[in-house]
PDB file of C-alpha atoms in Angstrom:
ATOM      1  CA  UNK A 234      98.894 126.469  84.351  1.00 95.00           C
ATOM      2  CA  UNK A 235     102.717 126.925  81.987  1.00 97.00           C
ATOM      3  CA  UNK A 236     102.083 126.269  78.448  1.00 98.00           C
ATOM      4  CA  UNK A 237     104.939 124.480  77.436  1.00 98.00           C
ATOM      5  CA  UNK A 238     105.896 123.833  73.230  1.00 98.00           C
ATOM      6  CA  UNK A 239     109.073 122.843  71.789  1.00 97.00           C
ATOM      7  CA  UNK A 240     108.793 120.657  68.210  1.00 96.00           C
ATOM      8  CA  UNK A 241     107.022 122.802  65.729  1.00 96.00           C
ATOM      9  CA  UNK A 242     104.467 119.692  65.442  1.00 95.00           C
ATOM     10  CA  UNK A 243     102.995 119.486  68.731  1.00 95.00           C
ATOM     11  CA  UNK A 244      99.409 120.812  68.895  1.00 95.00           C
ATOM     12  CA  UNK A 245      98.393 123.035  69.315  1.00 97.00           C
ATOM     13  CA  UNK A 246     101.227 125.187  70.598  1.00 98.00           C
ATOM     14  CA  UNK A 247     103.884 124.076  68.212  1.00 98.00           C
ATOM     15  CA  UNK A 248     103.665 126.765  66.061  1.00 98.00           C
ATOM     16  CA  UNK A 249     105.566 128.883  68.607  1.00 98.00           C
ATOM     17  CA  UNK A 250     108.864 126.557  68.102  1.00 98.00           C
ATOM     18  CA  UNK A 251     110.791 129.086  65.277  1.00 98.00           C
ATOM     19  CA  UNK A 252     111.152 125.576  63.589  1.00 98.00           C
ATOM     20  CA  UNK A 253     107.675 126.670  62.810  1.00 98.00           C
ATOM     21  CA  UNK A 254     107.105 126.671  58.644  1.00 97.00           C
ATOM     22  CA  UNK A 255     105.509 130.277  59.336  1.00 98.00           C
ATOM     23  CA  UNK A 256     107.874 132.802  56.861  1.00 98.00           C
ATOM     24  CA  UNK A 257     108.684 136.117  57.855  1.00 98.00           C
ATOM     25  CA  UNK A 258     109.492 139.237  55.807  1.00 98.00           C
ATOM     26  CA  UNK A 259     112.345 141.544  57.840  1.00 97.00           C
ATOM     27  CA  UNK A 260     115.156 143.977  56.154  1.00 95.00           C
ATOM     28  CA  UNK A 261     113.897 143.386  52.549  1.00 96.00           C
ATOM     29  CA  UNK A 262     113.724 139.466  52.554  1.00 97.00           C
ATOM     30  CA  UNK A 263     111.793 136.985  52.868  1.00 98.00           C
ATOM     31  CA  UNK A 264     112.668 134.252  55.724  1.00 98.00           C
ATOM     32  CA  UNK A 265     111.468 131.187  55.215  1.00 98.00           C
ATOM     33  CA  UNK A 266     111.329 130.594  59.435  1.00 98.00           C
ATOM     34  CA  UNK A 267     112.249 132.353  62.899  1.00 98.00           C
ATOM     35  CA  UNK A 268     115.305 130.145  62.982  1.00 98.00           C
ATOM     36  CA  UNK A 269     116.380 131.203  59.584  1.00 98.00           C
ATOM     37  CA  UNK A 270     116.350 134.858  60.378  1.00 98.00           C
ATOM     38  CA  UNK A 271     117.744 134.406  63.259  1.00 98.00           C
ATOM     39  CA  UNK A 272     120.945 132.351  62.683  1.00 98.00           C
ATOM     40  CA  UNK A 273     121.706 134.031  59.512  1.00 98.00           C
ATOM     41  CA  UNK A 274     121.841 137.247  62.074  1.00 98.00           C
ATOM     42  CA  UNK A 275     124.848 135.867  63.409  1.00 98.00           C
ATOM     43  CA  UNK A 276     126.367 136.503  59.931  1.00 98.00           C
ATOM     44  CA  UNK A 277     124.779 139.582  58.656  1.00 97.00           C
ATOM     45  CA  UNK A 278     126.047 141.648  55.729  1.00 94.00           C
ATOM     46  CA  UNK A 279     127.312 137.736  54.229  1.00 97.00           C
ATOM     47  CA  UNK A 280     127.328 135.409  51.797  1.00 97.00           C
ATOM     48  CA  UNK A 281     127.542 132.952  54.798  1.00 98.00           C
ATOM     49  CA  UNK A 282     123.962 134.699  55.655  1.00 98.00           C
ATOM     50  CA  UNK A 283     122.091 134.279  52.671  1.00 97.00           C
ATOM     51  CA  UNK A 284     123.541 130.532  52.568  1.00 98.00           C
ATOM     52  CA  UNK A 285     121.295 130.391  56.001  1.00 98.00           C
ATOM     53  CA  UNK A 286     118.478 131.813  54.418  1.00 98.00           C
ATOM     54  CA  UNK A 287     118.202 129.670  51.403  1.00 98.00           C
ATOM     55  CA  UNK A 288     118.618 126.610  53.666  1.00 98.00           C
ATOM     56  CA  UNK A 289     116.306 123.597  52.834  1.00 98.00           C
ATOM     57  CA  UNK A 290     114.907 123.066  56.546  1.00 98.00           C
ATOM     58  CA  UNK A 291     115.004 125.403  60.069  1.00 98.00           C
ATOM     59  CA  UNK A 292     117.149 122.539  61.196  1.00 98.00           C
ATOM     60  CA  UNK A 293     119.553 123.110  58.768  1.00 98.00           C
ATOM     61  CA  UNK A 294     119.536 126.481  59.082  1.00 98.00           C
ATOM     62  CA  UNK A 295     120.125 125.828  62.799  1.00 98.00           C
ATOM     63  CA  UNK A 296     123.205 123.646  62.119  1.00 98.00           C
ATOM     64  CA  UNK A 297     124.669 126.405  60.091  1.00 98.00           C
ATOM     65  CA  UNK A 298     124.081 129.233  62.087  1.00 98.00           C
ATOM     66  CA  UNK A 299     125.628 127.283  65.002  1.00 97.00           C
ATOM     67  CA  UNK A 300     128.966 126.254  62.794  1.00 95.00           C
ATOM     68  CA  UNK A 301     132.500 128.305  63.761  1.00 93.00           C
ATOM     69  CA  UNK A 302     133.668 128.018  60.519  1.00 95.00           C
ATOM     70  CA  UNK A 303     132.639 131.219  60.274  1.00 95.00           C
ATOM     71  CA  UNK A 304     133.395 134.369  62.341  1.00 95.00           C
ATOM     72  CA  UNK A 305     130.244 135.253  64.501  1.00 97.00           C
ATOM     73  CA  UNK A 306     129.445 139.032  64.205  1.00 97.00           C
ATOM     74  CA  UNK A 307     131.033 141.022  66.832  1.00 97.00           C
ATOM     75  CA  UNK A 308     128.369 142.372  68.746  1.00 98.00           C
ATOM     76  CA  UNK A 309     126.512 138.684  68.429  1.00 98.00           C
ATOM     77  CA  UNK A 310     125.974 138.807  72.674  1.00 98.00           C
ATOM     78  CA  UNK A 311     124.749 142.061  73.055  1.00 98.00           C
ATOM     79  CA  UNK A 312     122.152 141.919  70.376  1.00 98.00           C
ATOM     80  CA  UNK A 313     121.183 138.089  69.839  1.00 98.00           C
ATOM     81  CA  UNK A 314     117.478 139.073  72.637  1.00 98.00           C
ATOM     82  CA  UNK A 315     116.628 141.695  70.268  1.00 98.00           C
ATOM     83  CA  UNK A 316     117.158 140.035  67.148  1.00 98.00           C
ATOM     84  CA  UNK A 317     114.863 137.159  68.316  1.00 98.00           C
ATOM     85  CA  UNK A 318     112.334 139.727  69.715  1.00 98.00           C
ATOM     86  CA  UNK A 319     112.207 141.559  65.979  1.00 98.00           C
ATOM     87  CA  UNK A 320     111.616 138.279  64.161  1.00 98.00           C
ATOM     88  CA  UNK A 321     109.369 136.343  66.751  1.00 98.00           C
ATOM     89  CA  UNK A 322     107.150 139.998  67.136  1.00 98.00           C
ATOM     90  CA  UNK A 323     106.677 139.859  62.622  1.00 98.00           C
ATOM     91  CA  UNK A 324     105.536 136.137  63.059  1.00 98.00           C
ATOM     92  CA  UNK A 325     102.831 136.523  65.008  1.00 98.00           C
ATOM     93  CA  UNK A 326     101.790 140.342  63.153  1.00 97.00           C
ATOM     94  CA  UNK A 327     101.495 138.426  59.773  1.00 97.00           C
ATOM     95  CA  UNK A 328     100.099 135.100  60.569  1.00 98.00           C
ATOM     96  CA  UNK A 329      96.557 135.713  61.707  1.00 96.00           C
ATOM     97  CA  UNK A 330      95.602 132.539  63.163  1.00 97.00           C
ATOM     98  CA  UNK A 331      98.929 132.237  65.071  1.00 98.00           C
ATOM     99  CA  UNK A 332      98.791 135.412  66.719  1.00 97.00           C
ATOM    100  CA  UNK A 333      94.548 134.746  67.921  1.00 97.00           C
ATOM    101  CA  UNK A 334      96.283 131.391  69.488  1.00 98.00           C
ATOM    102  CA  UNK A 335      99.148 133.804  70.834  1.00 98.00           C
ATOM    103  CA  UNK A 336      96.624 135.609  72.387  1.00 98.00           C
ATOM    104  CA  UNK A 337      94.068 132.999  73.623  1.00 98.00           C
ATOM    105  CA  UNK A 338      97.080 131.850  76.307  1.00 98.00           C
ATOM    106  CA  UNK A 339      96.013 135.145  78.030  1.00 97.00           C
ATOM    107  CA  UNK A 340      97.981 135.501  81.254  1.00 97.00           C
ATOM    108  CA  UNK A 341      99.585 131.762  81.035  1.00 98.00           C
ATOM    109  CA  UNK A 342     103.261 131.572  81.564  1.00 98.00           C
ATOM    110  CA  UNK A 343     104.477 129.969  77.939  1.00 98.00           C
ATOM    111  CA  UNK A 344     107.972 127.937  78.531  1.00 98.00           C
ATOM    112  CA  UNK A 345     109.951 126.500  75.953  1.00 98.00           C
ATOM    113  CA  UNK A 346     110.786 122.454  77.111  1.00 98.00           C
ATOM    114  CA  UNK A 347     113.915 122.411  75.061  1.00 97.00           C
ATOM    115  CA  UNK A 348     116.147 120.413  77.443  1.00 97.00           C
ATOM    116  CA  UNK A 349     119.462 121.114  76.294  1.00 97.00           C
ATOM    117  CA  UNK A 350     118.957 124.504  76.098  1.00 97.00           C
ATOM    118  CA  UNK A 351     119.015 126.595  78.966  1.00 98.00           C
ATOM    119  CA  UNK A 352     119.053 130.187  77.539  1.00 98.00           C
ATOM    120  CA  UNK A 353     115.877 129.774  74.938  1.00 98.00           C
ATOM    121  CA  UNK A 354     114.585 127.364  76.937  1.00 98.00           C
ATOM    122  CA  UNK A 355     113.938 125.899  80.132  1.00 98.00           C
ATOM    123  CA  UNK A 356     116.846 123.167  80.407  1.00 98.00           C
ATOM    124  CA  UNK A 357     116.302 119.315  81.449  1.00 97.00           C
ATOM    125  CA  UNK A 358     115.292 120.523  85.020  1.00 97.00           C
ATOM    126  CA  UNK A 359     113.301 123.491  84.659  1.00 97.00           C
ATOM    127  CA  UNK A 360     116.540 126.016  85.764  1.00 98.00           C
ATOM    128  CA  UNK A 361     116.868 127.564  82.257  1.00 98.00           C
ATOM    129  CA  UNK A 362     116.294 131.347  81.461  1.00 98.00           C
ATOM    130  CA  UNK A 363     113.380 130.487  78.740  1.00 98.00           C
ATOM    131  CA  UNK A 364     114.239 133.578  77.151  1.00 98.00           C
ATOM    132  CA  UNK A 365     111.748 132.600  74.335  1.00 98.00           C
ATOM    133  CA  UNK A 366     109.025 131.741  76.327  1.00 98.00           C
ATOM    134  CA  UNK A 367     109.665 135.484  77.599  1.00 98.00           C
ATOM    135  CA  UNK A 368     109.953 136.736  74.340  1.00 98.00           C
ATOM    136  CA  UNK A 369     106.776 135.111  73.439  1.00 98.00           C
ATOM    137  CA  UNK A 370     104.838 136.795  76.382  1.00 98.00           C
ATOM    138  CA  UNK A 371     106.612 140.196  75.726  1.00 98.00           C
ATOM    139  CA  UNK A 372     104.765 139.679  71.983  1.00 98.00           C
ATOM    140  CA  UNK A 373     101.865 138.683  73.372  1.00 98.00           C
ATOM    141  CA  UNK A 374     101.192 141.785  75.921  1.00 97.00           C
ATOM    142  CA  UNK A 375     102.359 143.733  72.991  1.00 97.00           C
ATOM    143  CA  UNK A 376      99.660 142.708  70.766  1.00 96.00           C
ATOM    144  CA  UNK A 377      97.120 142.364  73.231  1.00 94.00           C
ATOM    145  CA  UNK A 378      97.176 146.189  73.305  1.00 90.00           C
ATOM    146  CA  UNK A 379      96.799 147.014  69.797  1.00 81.00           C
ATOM    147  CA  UNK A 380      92.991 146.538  69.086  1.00 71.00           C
ATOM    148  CA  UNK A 381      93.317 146.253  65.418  1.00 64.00           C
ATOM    149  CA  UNK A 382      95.584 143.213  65.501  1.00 56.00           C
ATOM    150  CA  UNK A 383      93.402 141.102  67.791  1.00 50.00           C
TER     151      UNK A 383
END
């Protein structure tokens, strides 16, 4: 039976929103979310970056990384999957109890029920890529292999 999640306060599964108040540390800093990393990615090497990261909430963050008042980084399309991959793959390797939850889904298909989004998520109707649901799988085979981290 699909897991779905998509507010970082649903339980027990929103914790896998990166809304999620679980920090990550990737390229020297510390992130205070998944969707801080991630949108400041869009302006890396920035001042319009670190404005991201300091943001007061993931939703914030969010509505800053998604602003064109700034020039997205070039090669923004062919490396968004892997940037989410990096930072969604450190959440769940430093938070313990997050990654045994991860891991106690076992073979279920985990779908993000964001309905506007149909890349990340699944769309209003179900027709959207979930690419973070996938992502979140990906993480989860990965780690199911590694003894010491289970």
């Amino acid at each position: 039976m699909p897991i779905y999640f998509y507010t970082a306060h649903e339980e027990p599964y929103g914790c896998f929103s990166n809304f999620s108040r679980h920090g990550i540390d990737l390229d020297g800093t510390w992130w205070p979310t998944v969707e801080h990393y991630f949108q400041a990615q869009k302006f890396a090497g920035t001042p319009y970056a670190n404005k991201i990261r300091t943001a007061f909430t993931p939703k914030q963050a969010a509505d800053l990384g998604r602003s064109r008042q700034h020039p997205l980084r070039p090669d923004w399309e062919q490396v968004k999957d892997e940037i989410m991959l990096k930072a969604v793959r450190r959440k769940f390797e430093l938070h313990t109890h997050l990654r045994k939850l991860l891991l106690a889904t076992g073979a279920e298909e985990l779908i993000e029920n964001a309905p506007s989004d149909y890349y990340w998520g699944c769309g209003s109707d179900g027709s959207g890529q979930n690419k973070l649901g996938q992502i979140l799988m990906r993480v989860r085979m990965e780690l199911s292999s590694l003894p010491s981290l289970t």
